[in-house]
Short mmCIF file of C-alpha atoms in Angstrom, two decimals:
data_model
loop_
_atom_site.label_atom_id
_atom_site.label_comp_id
_atom_site.label_asym_id
_atom_site.label_seq_id
_atom_site.Cartn_x
_atom_site.Cartn_y
_atom_site.Cartn_z
CA MET A 4 86.01 87.32 31.33
CA LYS A 5 86.60 84.24 29.22
CA VAL A 6 87.35 81.97 32.20
CA HIS A 7 84.09 83.02 33.83
CA SER A 8 82.05 82.23 30.69
CA LEU A 9 83.78 78.85 30.31
CA LEU A 10 82.98 77.95 33.90
CA SER A 11 79.38 79.18 33.51
CA HIS A 12 79.01 77.12 30.33
CA SER A 13 80.32 74.01 32.08
CA LEU A 14 78.07 74.58 35.08
CA ALA A 15 75.00 75.04 32.87
CA LEU A 16 75.71 71.80 31.03
CA SER A 17 76.22 69.94 34.29
CA LEU A 18 72.90 71.22 35.63
CA LEU A 19 71.15 70.36 32.38
CA PHE A 20 72.14 66.72 32.66
CA ALA A 21 71.43 66.55 36.38
CA LEU A 22 67.76 67.51 35.87
CA PRO A 23 65.17 64.93 34.90
CA PRO A 24 63.69 65.30 31.41
CA LEU A 25 61.10 68.06 31.14
CA SER A 26 58.50 65.60 29.89
CA ALA A 27 58.40 64.14 33.41
CA GLN A 28 57.64 67.59 34.85
CA ALA A 29 54.35 69.52 34.83
CA ASP A 30 53.44 71.57 31.77
CA ILE A 31 54.66 75.16 31.79
CA MET A 32 52.41 77.90 30.41
CA ARG A 33 53.61 81.19 28.90
CA CYS A 34 51.36 84.14 29.71
CA GLU A 35 51.61 87.83 28.90
CA LYS A 36 50.45 90.64 31.16
CA ASN A 37 51.11 94.31 30.36
CA GLY A 38 53.82 93.37 27.86
CA GLN A 39 55.67 91.18 30.37
CA VAL A 40 55.98 87.42 29.82
CA ILE A 41 55.18 85.23 32.83
CA TYR A 42 55.88 81.50 33.14
CA GLN A 43 53.79 79.31 35.42
CA HIS A 44 52.58 75.74 35.93
CA ASP A 45 48.87 76.58 35.95
CA ALA A 46 46.63 78.01 33.25
CA CYS A 47 47.02 81.72 32.57
CA PRO A 48 44.99 83.84 35.01
CA LYS A 49 42.25 86.26 33.91
CA GLY A 50 43.59 89.49 32.46
CA THR A 51 46.55 87.82 30.79
CA ASN A 52 47.07 86.52 27.27
CA SER A 53 48.09 82.91 26.79
CA LEU A 54 51.18 82.57 24.63
CA GLY A 55 50.93 78.80 24.65
CA GLN A 56 52.53 75.90 26.38
CA LEU A 57 56.28 75.31 26.40
CA LYS A 58 57.19 72.14 24.59
CA PRO A 59 59.53 69.94 26.61
CA LEU A 60 62.94 69.25 25.17
CA PRO A 61 63.88 65.65 24.62
CA ALA A 62 66.31 64.17 27.15
CA PRO A 63 69.91 64.33 25.93
CA SER A 64 71.30 61.14 24.46
CA GLU A 65 74.26 59.34 26.03
CA LYS A 66 76.41 60.61 23.16
CA GLN A 67 75.35 64.22 23.91
CA LYS A 68 76.02 63.73 27.62
CA LYS A 69 79.47 62.29 26.90
CA GLU A 70 80.28 65.18 24.54
CA ALA A 71 79.07 67.72 27.10
CA ARG A 72 81.27 66.15 29.80
CA ARG A 73 84.24 66.14 27.43
CA GLN A 74 83.65 69.79 26.57
CA ALA A 75 83.28 70.70 30.25
CA ASP A 76 86.57 68.93 31.05
CA GLN A 77 88.28 70.73 28.18
CA ASP A 78 86.88 74.08 29.32
CA LYS A 79 88.08 73.45 32.88
CA LYS A 80 91.56 72.56 31.64
CA GLN A 81 91.69 75.73 29.54
CA ALA A 82 90.47 77.83 32.48
CA ASP A 83 93.17 76.32 34.71
CA GLN A 84 95.85 77.13 32.10
CA MET A 85 94.60 80.71 31.82
CA ARG A 86 94.59 81.08 35.61
CA GLY A 87 98.19 79.81 35.74
CA GLN A 88 99.27 82.27 33.04
CA ARG A 89 97.57 85.13 34.89
CA LEU A 90 99.30 84.20 38.15
CA LYS A 91 102.69 84.15 36.39
CA ARG A 92 102.04 87.62 34.92
CA GLU A 93 101.01 88.96 38.32
CA GLU A 94 104.10 87.52 40.01
CA LYS A 95 106.36 89.00 37.32
CA SER A 96 104.68 92.39 37.67
CA GLU A 97 105.10 92.27 41.44
CA ARG A 98 108.82 91.44 41.12
CA GLU A 99 109.30 94.33 38.68
CA ALA A 100 107.50 96.72 41.03
CA LYS A 101 109.72 95.65 43.94
CA ARG A 102 112.84 96.18 41.79
CA ALA A 103 111.63 99.64 40.78
CA ILE A 104 111.00 100.56 44.42
CA ALA A 105 114.45 99.30 45.44
CA SER A 106 116.07 101.22 42.58
CA SER A 107 114.20 104.39 43.52
CA GLU A 108 115.23 103.99 47.16
CA LYS A 109 118.87 103.50 46.14
CA ALA A 110 118.76 106.64 43.97
CA ARG A 111 117.27 108.62 46.86
CA VAL A 112 120.06 107.45 49.20
CA LEU A 113 122.71 108.46 46.63
CA CYS A 114 121.09 111.88 46.31
CA ASP A 115 121.07 112.33 50.09
CA LYS A 116 124.77 111.40 50.27
CA ALA A 117 125.60 113.85 47.48
CA LYS A 118 123.74 116.65 49.30
CA LEU A 119 125.70 115.84 52.44
CA ARG A 120 129.00 116.08 50.51
CA VAL A 121 127.90 119.51 49.19
CA LYS A 122 127.16 120.62 52.75
CA TRP A 123 130.63 119.50 53.87
CA ALA A 124 132.26 121.22 50.88
CA GLU A 125 130.44 124.45 51.77
CA GLU A 126 131.73 124.19 55.34
CA ASP A 127 135.24 123.57 54.02
CA ALA A 128 134.97 126.61 51.69
CA ARG A 129 133.84 128.87 54.55
CA GLY A 130 136.65 127.69 56.79
CA ALA A 131 139.36 127.72 54.13
CA GLY A 132 142.23 130.12 54.41
CA PRO A 133 143.29 132.40 51.55
CA LYS A 134 145.64 129.74 50.08
CA GLN A 135 143.03 126.91 50.07
CA GLU A 136 140.06 129.07 49.08
CA ASN A 137 140.27 128.44 45.29
CA LYS A 138 140.69 124.71 45.80
CA ALA A 139 137.75 124.61 48.25
CA ARG A 140 135.49 126.55 45.84
CA GLN A 141 136.43 124.22 42.99
CA LYS A 142 135.64 121.20 45.17
CA LEU A 143 132.29 122.79 46.12
CA ARG A 144 131.38 123.38 42.44
CA ARG A 145 132.21 119.75 41.59
CA GLU A 146 130.21 118.40 44.53
CA LYS A 147 127.22 120.55 43.50
CA GLU A 148 127.44 119.20 39.93
CA LYS A 149 127.64 115.62 41.22
CA ALA A 150 124.68 116.24 43.53
CA GLU A 151 122.65 117.75 40.70
CA LEU A 152 123.25 114.65 38.56
CA SER A 153 122.56 112.23 41.42
CA CYS A 154 119.38 114.00 42.47
CA LYS A 155 118.19 114.46 38.89
CA ASN A 156 118.32 110.67 38.41
CA SER A 157 116.45 110.01 41.65
CA ARG A 158 113.29 111.89 40.64
#
């Protein structure tokens, strides 16, 4: 992730300037054994090939240190901005998910109510006398159509 590499870069620069110059440290030898490179402070042991001594890097100048600090500060600021943007996106996504859940729950409740109205219309149709039978069947058909639409939208 970009934020991670920016922070790693800043940390590496900070550590670089915190260390004393390599010229003040002991010499480091590069040795090879079975195709693997080994670094150590002493001469290469028997059975290894000497690849030479590492040359110490010069200590960074004040100008380089200042530039590295400026770059680290800039990287930190950019990382903070990216973190803020990510948090805003996550909050927005969470709000949208909550709205979708609430909408789905509302649709389910409407479907349940429509099914209940169908049940009542069926009871009315069974209990209707000969004169109200056509009207009760018509009401039942309409309630079934409404329930089908309500429940179709809740899936």
